[in-house]
Amino acid sequence: MKKLLTFFATTALTVTAPLSVIACKKDSNKNNPGDYDFETNKNDFINLVTTIFNANFSKYMEQIRFIYENESPFDNKLNVDYLKNNNNEINSGKGTAFEFVKTEISKVIKWSDVLVEINKNVVQNINYKNLIIPGENPLVSGFQIDNLIISGESSEISIIDINFSSTITFQGKNGDKEFHDISYKSQINLISSFDIAGELNEISDNVKNLLSEKELANSFIVESNKGNASSISKDIISSNGEVFKSVNKTLNSVTIANPDFKIDFGEMGLSFNSNNLAIGSTKYSNLWNAWTSGQSGSDFQIKFRDEIKKFNLGEDADLEFLVDALTTNESNQIATRTESQNVKSKVELFSNMSVQINLFNVEENLMSNYTFKTQLDNSSPNFEFNVLKDSRLISLFGIDITDLKIKYKNDSLELADNFIAVRQLTEEKDTMTLYKKFIKDVLFYQAYIINQGPGSEIDSYTKRVFNRPSYWKNNVHINQILDFADYSEDLWDAANEDAKKIKEYWEFTNYFIGQGNTSGSFFAQTMFIDERGNFWLSHIADGSAFKIGVSVQNMLFSTFLFSNGVKDRNITSAGFGMQWTNDQIKFGSDINMKVI
């Protein structure tokens, strides 16, 4: 029986402008679920439009966050006294005063520029062709100011809190017109004193300039081998974390000569948007057969096959040979290497850098991420990669500094959000050591989870047994199509303790993938258990494959280092997969598992 061991190789990213964490060019063939996922693409489309909307409104509003009334872009009538005298009417959201202030603020927004940027980066992006209504910009509806709230106790300042909104218009899956509302909040502080306005702007500029200084902008670091973005980001933004403490210490060093002003750190926080992430792996390209049936294949392939079988049977295997074959930077008969030539040539300059995980992949992914790259350029222009200092870099996180305020008398005035880049370095001495450690552990994990490997007592390589989740015994409905994502964690949690310890350390991501004759990777989306206890997985979201006569696809059990490395059904993460062609995978209670 033909058995395949497959390794996930990577290739360069196409530089486009979708708002995915890893921006990969997508085939628009709707008939191939491995290449096209409407909901994922729609979410990226909405995120990108929202990001462009927010970035432009932030740019326009930050110019007038602290503005002296005699230098404001507004009509002379709109001053501190006018706002204080008419605050009740303005706050009600109706009336002449409300409409007047709304009209004046709207003049600051260069809406035509927003539409031009949307057209360039969204409408003309082939990834979103199926979402664009022909001849129509997604923000064709324009923008609105929904409400204005006037406040401020000091006589010199009137605070205007503003909520802008717009509606994204696009073509739905069935061709119908669909809508998605977006909004942006900001604050204007109109000031009657030239000196007060000057001091507030100086404080704001000092904070921004300090965070963007070259040394500081490149100083934020966390060390971890984990590829789980959610876990790492929580450590970064935690008020007990080193990054938070460093930011707090830095901002406390801002000197303010006038005792009437004070930076308020009471509500300061760090936040992470998953779009602002660049991982150290690039796009999966294809699969390579590790062995063929019988004794065919090269001596290298036969040795690999024999050693992996001995390893899974708990016999004395050449583990070092297996790890080296899977982690070498050179392509071989086990693993392909299809990274960009740019990455390959740069990695060759380092003796212990993995072509699978490295700073040059991070750099490529950042360049392909329009959202992250734009925000980093605007907020931290002095950030830069350093090939020597970043040799252990495996991911880059974009982090927002939020809710900083300036206290003036009894008023609390909002500072603009700031943005920093945080490097994730491996705990190992280099990324090759990291990758070898990961692959070695995953070899053990993938053996343990099917109750094979060192210490097992099985007598046949084909006896692969998953532990049946106890939750499934009573709660998984028979003869019903279910979302596999809702139940997959149960399967991993049911593994034996040896497997669970490895997963807990790395916090990696598992997938079942079916491989067909067409290009693309068919990720399991739906599951089905029939009355005989047979367990089925399908890559088709509506479960239409669950019917008599559908051929069984090959099952690939895959483990990925980076949780964000599987995006839009494109594999963009260093990983490892074992595939068993048409073999039954059993549960401990003899429930059959198949993938279609």
XYZ file of C-alpha atoms in Angstrom:
596
model
C 0.000 0.000 0.000
C 1.373 3.361 -1.000
C 2.382 5.563 1.894
C 3.493 9.131 1.701
C 5.481 11.259 4.065
C 5.144 14.877 3.110
C 6.878 18.011 4.154
C 5.596 21.519 3.737
C 7.942 23.661 1.688
C 7.610 27.362 1.093
C 7.885 29.889 -1.701
C 7.930 33.654 -2.102
C 4.780 35.672 -1.632
C 3.170 37.609 -4.413
C 3.211 41.246 -3.331
C -0.396 42.341 -3.310
C -2.467 44.423 -0.953
C -4.988 42.225 0.867
C -5.290 42.678 4.598
C -4.326 39.154 5.494
C -1.599 38.499 7.978
C 0.211 36.812 5.092
C -0.872 38.315 1.807
C -1.076 35.556 -0.780
C -2.414 35.862 -4.306
C -5.556 33.821 -4.626
C -7.002 31.949 -7.574
C -10.580 33.079 -8.163
C -11.769 29.588 -9.170
C -14.851 29.083 -7.031
C -15.029 25.390 -7.910
C -11.844 24.593 -6.044
C -12.422 24.900 -2.295
C -8.706 24.540 -1.741
C -8.003 27.761 -3.626
C -10.978 29.909 -2.792
C -12.818 30.628 0.422
C -15.428 33.335 0.028
C -15.931 34.178 3.692
C -12.217 34.467 4.414
C -11.689 36.623 1.357
C -14.667 38.805 2.273
C -13.302 39.361 5.774
C -9.916 40.374 4.376
C -11.635 42.722 1.939
C -13.642 44.383 4.718
C -10.563 44.649 6.930
C -8.522 46.303 4.200
C -11.208 48.865 3.362
C -11.660 49.572 7.077
C -7.927 50.015 7.576
C -7.621 52.492 4.714
C -10.672 54.389 6.016
C -9.266 54.558 9.556
C -5.722 55.451 8.469
C -6.877 58.392 6.393
C -9.267 59.723 9.019
C -6.527 59.407 11.621
C -4.178 61.410 9.389
C -6.712 64.211 8.899
C -7.825 64.393 12.520
C -4.396 64.227 14.137
C -3.530 67.539 12.469
C -6.217 69.254 14.540
C -6.208 67.194 17.749
C -4.923 70.220 19.708
C -5.718 73.327 17.677
C -5.598 77.031 18.544
C -8.974 78.461 17.555
C -7.472 81.351 15.557
C -5.460 78.864 13.464
C -8.148 76.265 12.965
C -9.445 75.355 9.479
C -12.977 76.150 10.641
C -15.183 79.196 10.161
C -14.253 81.981 12.611
C -17.635 81.555 14.284
C -16.656 78.082 15.428
C -14.607 78.839 18.512
C -14.401 77.742 22.140
C -17.188 80.050 23.305
C -19.550 78.966 20.498
C -19.144 75.316 21.436
C -19.684 75.956 25.129
C -22.725 78.146 24.506
C -24.336 75.623 22.150
C -23.193 72.349 23.671
C -26.687 71.129 24.596
C -28.017 71.545 21.049
C -24.887 70.042 19.483
C -24.942 67.079 21.852
C -28.588 66.407 20.962
C -27.523 65.535 17.418
C -29.886 67.959 15.708
C -30.413 71.614 15.141
C -28.603 74.453 13.393
C -25.540 74.407 15.676
C -25.083 70.622 15.251
C -25.298 70.867 11.458
C -22.912 73.836 11.406
C -20.200 72.079 13.447
C -20.673 68.866 11.491
C -20.218 70.699 8.187
C -17.078 72.477 9.388
C -15.433 69.274 10.587
C -16.343 67.496 7.348
C -14.293 70.052 5.416
C -11.113 68.565 6.938
C -11.744 65.165 5.348
C -10.286 64.736 1.849
C -12.796 62.125 0.799
C -11.663 61.984 -2.810
C -8.199 60.917 -1.633
C -9.737 58.073 0.388
C -11.615 56.846 -2.688
C -8.461 56.991 -4.802
C -6.565 54.840 -2.292
C -9.463 52.373 -2.071
C -9.553 52.140 -5.846
C -5.805 51.524 -6.091
C -5.442 48.975 -3.299
C -8.834 47.279 -3.260
C -10.806 47.734 -6.484
C -7.783 46.985 -8.668
C -6.677 44.044 -6.514
C -7.456 40.805 -8.353
C -7.959 39.033 -5.016
C -11.217 40.950 -4.552
C -12.557 40.758 -8.095
C -15.572 38.678 -7.049
C -16.498 41.169 -4.304
C -16.363 44.384 -6.316
C -19.588 45.648 -7.862
C -18.607 46.619 -11.440
C -17.986 50.333 -11.777
C -18.558 51.019 -8.076
C -16.169 51.968 -5.275
C -16.875 50.010 -2.041
C -17.254 53.347 -0.190
C -19.582 54.857 -2.761
C -22.016 55.793 0.023
C -19.633 58.455 1.368
C -19.079 59.175 5.055
C -21.188 60.642 7.849
C -20.691 62.248 11.242
C -23.132 60.377 13.453
C -22.742 62.316 16.660
C -20.779 65.088 18.329
C -20.264 65.396 22.081
C -19.010 68.709 23.456
C -17.372 68.775 26.896
C -14.619 70.545 28.832
C -14.614 72.250 32.221
C -11.710 74.644 31.710
C -12.634 77.947 30.109
C -9.797 77.698 27.544
C -10.707 74.351 25.968
C -13.742 72.830 24.274
C -13.469 69.076 23.681
C -15.252 67.608 20.652
C -15.669 63.818 20.580
C -16.634 62.692 17.083
C -17.898 59.467 15.547
C -17.469 59.061 11.779
C -19.097 56.221 9.873
C -19.401 54.781 6.410
C -20.824 51.706 4.710
C -18.872 49.218 2.627
C -20.891 48.012 -0.355
C -19.898 44.776 -2.092
C -21.149 41.791 -4.034
C -22.190 38.825 -1.919
C -21.598 35.158 -2.576
C -24.839 34.827 -4.549
C -24.327 38.058 -6.460
C -26.592 40.118 -4.202
C -25.517 43.536 -2.961
C -24.373 43.402 0.665
C -23.400 46.081 3.192
C -21.041 46.372 6.139
C -20.947 49.412 8.459
C -17.623 50.809 9.704
C -16.759 53.689 12.037
C -13.899 55.770 13.379
C -13.775 57.764 16.617
C -11.585 60.789 17.270
C -11.259 63.910 19.381
C -10.623 67.585 18.636
C -9.530 69.970 21.369
C -10.307 73.562 20.329
C -8.232 75.936 22.443
C -8.546 79.675 22.989
C -4.983 80.089 24.322
C -2.070 80.013 21.894
C 0.338 78.990 24.669
C -1.832 76.113 25.944
C -2.296 74.771 22.417
C 1.461 74.974 21.903
C 2.249 73.068 25.094
C -0.283 70.315 24.341
C 1.089 69.820 20.836
C 4.630 69.763 22.192
C 3.749 67.004 24.665
C 2.015 65.013 21.926
C 4.977 65.413 19.567
C 7.468 64.490 22.301
C 5.639 61.215 22.981
C 5.484 60.306 19.295
C 9.080 61.340 18.582
C 10.402 59.485 21.607
C 8.738 56.212 20.586
C 9.989 56.570 17.020
C 13.624 57.266 17.929
C 15.793 54.722 16.139
C 17.225 53.024 19.204
C 13.912 52.776 21.024
C 11.863 51.862 17.947
C 14.089 48.799 17.493
C 14.335 47.824 21.159
C 11.073 46.012 21.901
C 11.701 42.254 22.081
C 10.136 39.062 23.409
C 11.808 35.664 23.348
C 9.768 32.525 22.750
C 9.841 29.427 20.568
C 6.061 29.346 20.291
C 4.334 30.156 17.017
C 0.936 30.801 18.569
C 0.243 34.476 17.792
C -2.580 34.725 20.303
C -0.424 33.455 23.152
C 2.602 35.601 22.270
C 0.512 38.745 21.780
C -1.103 38.269 25.200
C 2.346 38.146 26.760
C 3.337 41.295 24.867
C 0.330 43.397 25.855
C 0.096 42.151 29.447
C 0.549 44.921 32.010
C 2.962 42.560 33.772
C 5.015 41.981 30.625
C 8.412 43.438 29.815
C 7.164 45.321 26.734
C 4.433 47.091 28.712
C 6.896 47.970 31.479
C 9.381 49.304 28.926
C 6.742 51.479 27.244
C 5.552 52.776 30.604
C 9.095 53.601 31.719
C 9.828 55.335 28.420
C 6.736 57.512 28.531
C 7.368 58.426 32.154
C 10.653 59.951 30.991
C 8.797 62.607 28.971
C 9.521 65.915 30.703
C 6.789 68.520 31.085
C 7.905 71.900 32.406
C 4.443 73.303 33.106
C 2.961 71.706 36.278
C -0.563 72.346 34.932
C -0.059 69.465 32.491
C 0.480 65.813 33.346
C 0.449 62.613 31.298
C -2.179 60.236 32.681
C -1.121 56.560 32.444
C -4.094 55.252 34.431
C -5.938 53.775 31.461
C -2.969 53.160 29.164
C -2.999 49.813 27.436
C -1.386 47.845 24.637
C -3.468 46.114 21.989
C -2.812 43.749 19.092
C -4.678 43.388 15.806
C -3.935 40.060 14.128
C -3.539 41.858 10.796
C -0.364 43.450 12.159
C 1.764 40.318 12.151
C 4.553 39.049 9.912
C 5.701 35.496 10.601
C 8.997 33.912 9.626
C 7.634 31.389 7.106
C 6.416 31.909 3.570
C 3.911 30.332 1.228
C 3.509 26.562 0.876
C 4.060 25.425 -2.684
C 3.666 21.688 -3.206
C 4.105 18.212 -1.712
C 6.945 15.803 -2.269
C 6.587 12.059 -1.931
C 8.895 10.789 0.764
C 8.602 7.205 -0.301
C 6.797 5.006 -2.767
C 5.170 1.610 -2.451
C 7.197 -1.526 -1.886
C 10.974 -1.174 -2.051
C 11.022 1.270 -4.977
C 12.683 4.650 -4.844
C 16.230 5.822 -4.296
C 18.465 4.489 -1.527
C 17.870 7.783 0.297
C 14.085 7.412 0.101
C 14.185 3.770 1.144
C 16.378 4.589 4.155
C 14.048 7.405 5.158
C 11.013 5.148 4.861
C 12.647 2.387 6.872
C 13.798 4.751 9.611
C 10.426 6.481 9.999
C 8.697 3.112 10.216
C 11.166 1.899 12.842
C 10.697 5.144 14.771
C 6.906 4.851 14.792
C 7.130 1.170 15.805
C 9.225 2.135 18.813
C 12.362 0.473 17.448
C 15.903 1.871 17.440
C 15.772 4.395 14.573
C 18.251 6.930 13.225
C 16.367 9.979 14.491
C 19.193 12.357 13.610
C 19.016 11.225 9.972
C 15.246 11.835 9.883
C 15.534 15.336 11.363
C 18.437 16.315 9.110
C 16.596 15.101 5.999
C 13.592 17.246 6.879
C 15.416 20.398 7.969
C 18.300 20.782 5.535
C 18.223 24.021 3.549
C 18.811 22.095 0.345
C 16.042 20.359 -1.603
C 16.214 16.574 -1.542
C 14.041 13.560 -2.302
C 12.168 14.074 0.945
C 11.532 17.813 1.057
C 11.375 20.551 -1.553
C 12.696 24.055 -0.975
C 10.828 26.676 -2.991
C 11.441 29.898 -1.102
C 12.249 32.950 -3.165
C 15.735 33.161 -4.559
C 16.120 36.387 -2.619
C 15.559 34.560 0.672
C 17.720 31.596 -0.302
C 20.693 33.742 -1.290
C 20.546 35.728 1.952
C 20.140 32.659 4.181
C 23.216 31.092 2.555
C 25.333 33.796 4.190
C 24.517 32.357 7.621
C 25.790 28.997 8.816
C 22.908 28.186 11.145
C 19.832 29.900 9.726
C 16.883 27.857 8.487
C 15.466 28.749 5.092
C 12.105 27.715 6.549
C 12.129 30.204 9.443
C 14.169 33.383 9.238
C 14.171 37.159 9.323
C 14.102 37.444 5.514
C 10.781 35.617 5.414
C 9.520 38.052 8.054
C 10.675 40.922 5.866
C 8.962 39.501 2.755
C 5.746 38.947 4.654
C 5.837 42.478 6.034
C 6.315 43.913 2.547
C 3.300 41.914 1.384
C 1.110 43.126 4.241
C -0.201 46.529 3.149
C -1.883 47.253 6.472
C 1.045 46.478 8.739
C 3.676 48.014 6.449
C 1.753 51.291 6.029
C 1.123 51.712 9.745
C 4.741 50.922 10.592
C 6.055 53.400 8.007
C 3.762 56.145 9.281
C 4.240 55.618 13.015
C 7.729 54.198 13.343
C 9.775 55.382 10.348
C 13.071 54.502 12.055
C 12.243 50.825 12.462
C 14.645 48.687 10.443
C 15.820 45.113 10.154
C 19.398 44.352 11.152
C 20.724 41.141 9.597
C 23.103 40.507 12.483
C 20.960 41.462 15.445
C 17.852 39.879 13.885
C 19.405 36.514 13.024
C 17.097 34.877 15.621
C 13.964 36.757 14.495
C 10.913 34.541 13.833
C 7.981 36.996 13.938
C 7.186 40.715 14.050
C 4.153 42.100 15.913
C 2.601 45.547 15.457
C 1.290 46.855 18.780
C -0.950 49.879 19.475
C -0.421 52.037 22.569
C -3.897 53.218 23.525
C -5.724 55.459 26.003
C -2.896 57.821 26.885
C -4.263 61.136 28.153
C -3.088 64.556 29.237
C -4.557 66.036 32.392
C -5.124 69.805 32.308
C -6.894 71.163 35.357
C -10.080 69.046 35.535
C -10.061 68.012 31.873
C -8.749 64.742 30.443
C -7.549 65.190 26.863
C -6.873 62.176 24.653
C -3.503 61.692 22.999
C -3.405 59.921 19.659
C -2.735 56.188 19.715
C 0.886 55.286 19.044
C 2.291 52.220 17.312
C 5.410 50.136 17.933
C 6.947 46.993 16.431
C 7.830 44.100 18.745
C 10.296 41.461 17.629
C 9.856 37.809 18.584
C 13.201 36.030 18.816
C 13.634 32.308 19.253
C 14.993 31.158 22.607
C 17.469 28.987 20.714
C 20.888 30.182 19.523
C 19.685 30.266 15.885
C 16.638 29.417 13.764
C 18.125 26.165 12.446
C 18.380 24.880 16.003
C 14.776 25.970 16.544
C 13.562 24.227 13.406
C 15.401 20.995 14.169
C 13.935 21.009 17.677
C 10.438 21.606 16.286
C 10.673 18.851 13.648
C 12.109 16.378 16.164
C 9.281 17.054 18.614
C 6.646 16.843 15.885
C 7.985 13.456 14.793
C 7.365 12.264 18.346
C 4.000 14.051 18.551
C 2.603 12.616 15.338
C 3.628 9.146 16.468
C 2.266 9.559 19.994
C -1.108 10.942 18.924
C -1.834 7.725 16.989
C -0.455 5.654 19.885
C 2.785 4.734 18.128
C 6.388 5.751 18.744
C 8.877 4.994 21.549
C 7.312 2.899 24.280
C 4.445 1.634 22.159
C 3.741 -2.054 21.800
C 2.244 -2.110 18.315
C 3.422 -4.711 15.844
C 2.317 -3.042 12.608
C 2.948 0.410 11.176
C -0.591 0.458 9.761
C -2.203 0.236 13.210
C -2.892 3.899 13.779
C -5.277 4.610 16.637
C -6.508 8.019 17.784
C -7.952 8.262 21.260
C -11.682 8.806 20.940
C -12.794 12.060 22.641
C -15.094 11.281 25.547
C -17.193 14.338 24.664
C -18.036 12.814 21.289
C -19.532 9.697 22.830
C -22.587 11.531 24.136
C -22.664 14.894 22.385
C -21.768 14.370 18.723
C -24.962 13.723 16.803
C -25.266 10.780 14.477
C -26.059 11.378 10.793
C -25.675 15.154 11.037
C -23.238 17.393 9.189
C -21.141 19.221 11.792
C -18.512 21.944 11.654
C -15.209 20.176 12.317
C -13.729 23.372 13.800
C -16.207 23.043 16.684
C -14.923 19.574 17.553
C -11.285 19.400 16.459
C -9.850 20.535 19.796
C -11.614 17.601 21.436
C -9.576 15.268 19.244
C -6.245 16.858 20.166
C -7.208 16.998 23.853
C -7.990 13.266 23.845
C -4.372 12.427 22.958
C -2.150 10.586 25.403
C -0.066 12.552 27.894
C 3.163 12.275 25.889
C 1.498 13.931 22.870
C -0.235 16.596 24.950
C 2.994 17.668 26.662
C 4.612 18.356 23.281
C 1.597 20.320 22.035
C 1.423 22.327 25.256
C 5.075 23.357 24.889
C 4.852 24.497 21.258
C 1.175 25.483 21.118
C 1.262 24.519 17.448
C -1.717 24.117 15.128
C -3.048 20.820 13.733
C -5.093 20.300 10.565
C -6.504 17.424 8.574
C -6.042 18.033 4.877
C -7.260 16.038 1.900
C -5.069 15.994 -1.188
C -6.823 15.639 -4.543
C -5.618 15.557 -8.127
C -6.205 19.286 -8.590
C -3.997 21.983 -7.121
C -4.771 23.233 -3.663
C -5.050 21.848 -0.152
C -8.519 20.787 0.931
C -8.781 21.618 4.601
C -11.312 19.578 6.551
C -14.367 21.748 7.213
C -17.205 19.374 8.026
C -17.503 16.058 9.859
C -20.078 13.297 9.887
C -20.594 10.146 11.972
C -22.947 7.543 10.537
C -25.057 5.012 12.437
C -22.274 2.408 12.184
C -19.825 4.730 13.907
C -17.797 5.558 10.825
C -16.201 9.008 11.089
C -15.817 11.139 7.967
C -14.170 14.471 7.205
C -14.833 16.635 4.161
C -13.238 19.736 2.709
C -16.642 20.835 1.353
C -18.318 23.311 3.682
C -21.914 22.261 3.021
C -21.127 18.592 3.547
C -22.422 17.597 0.108
C -19.644 15.035 -0.188
C -21.259 12.851 2.466
C -23.078 10.514 0.111
C -22.697 7.061 -1.340
C -20.159 6.764 -4.119
C -17.871 9.627 -3.129
C -14.261 8.512 -3.319
C -12.108 8.721 -0.210
C -9.360 11.342 -0.485
C -5.934 10.894 1.069
C -5.677 12.001 4.680
C -2.865 14.323 5.669
C -2.452 14.974 9.375
C -0.491 18.224 9.517
C 1.217 20.188 12.268
C 2.246 23.833 11.767
C 4.610 25.902 13.882
C 2.792 29.211 13.348
C -0.903 29.398 14.240
C -1.328 32.204 11.711
C 0.458 30.234 9.047
C -2.653 28.750 7.475
C -4.520 31.572 5.783
C -7.167 31.538 3.069
C -6.530 27.802 2.618
C -2.959 28.577 1.647
C -0.292 27.002 3.825
C 2.177 29.709 4.791
C 3.890 28.123 7.755
C 6.745 25.763 8.442
C 5.130 22.431 9.153
C 5.175 18.690 8.852
C 2.548 16.211 7.714
C 2.087 12.453 7.617
C -0.197 11.122 4.903
C -1.717 7.654 4.673
C -3.284 6.870 1.303
C -6.682 5.215 1.722
C -5.655 3.573 5.004
C -8.210 3.441 7.770
C -7.444 5.473 10.853
C -9.189 4.062 13.881
C -10.305 5.276 17.274
C -9.618 3.188 20.308
C -13.208 1.947 20.135
C -12.731 0.891 16.491
C -14.629 3.817 15.004
C -13.294 4.251 11.495
C -11.935 7.618 10.391
C -11.867 8.618 6.749
C -11.347 11.830 4.811
C -13.307 12.677 1.662
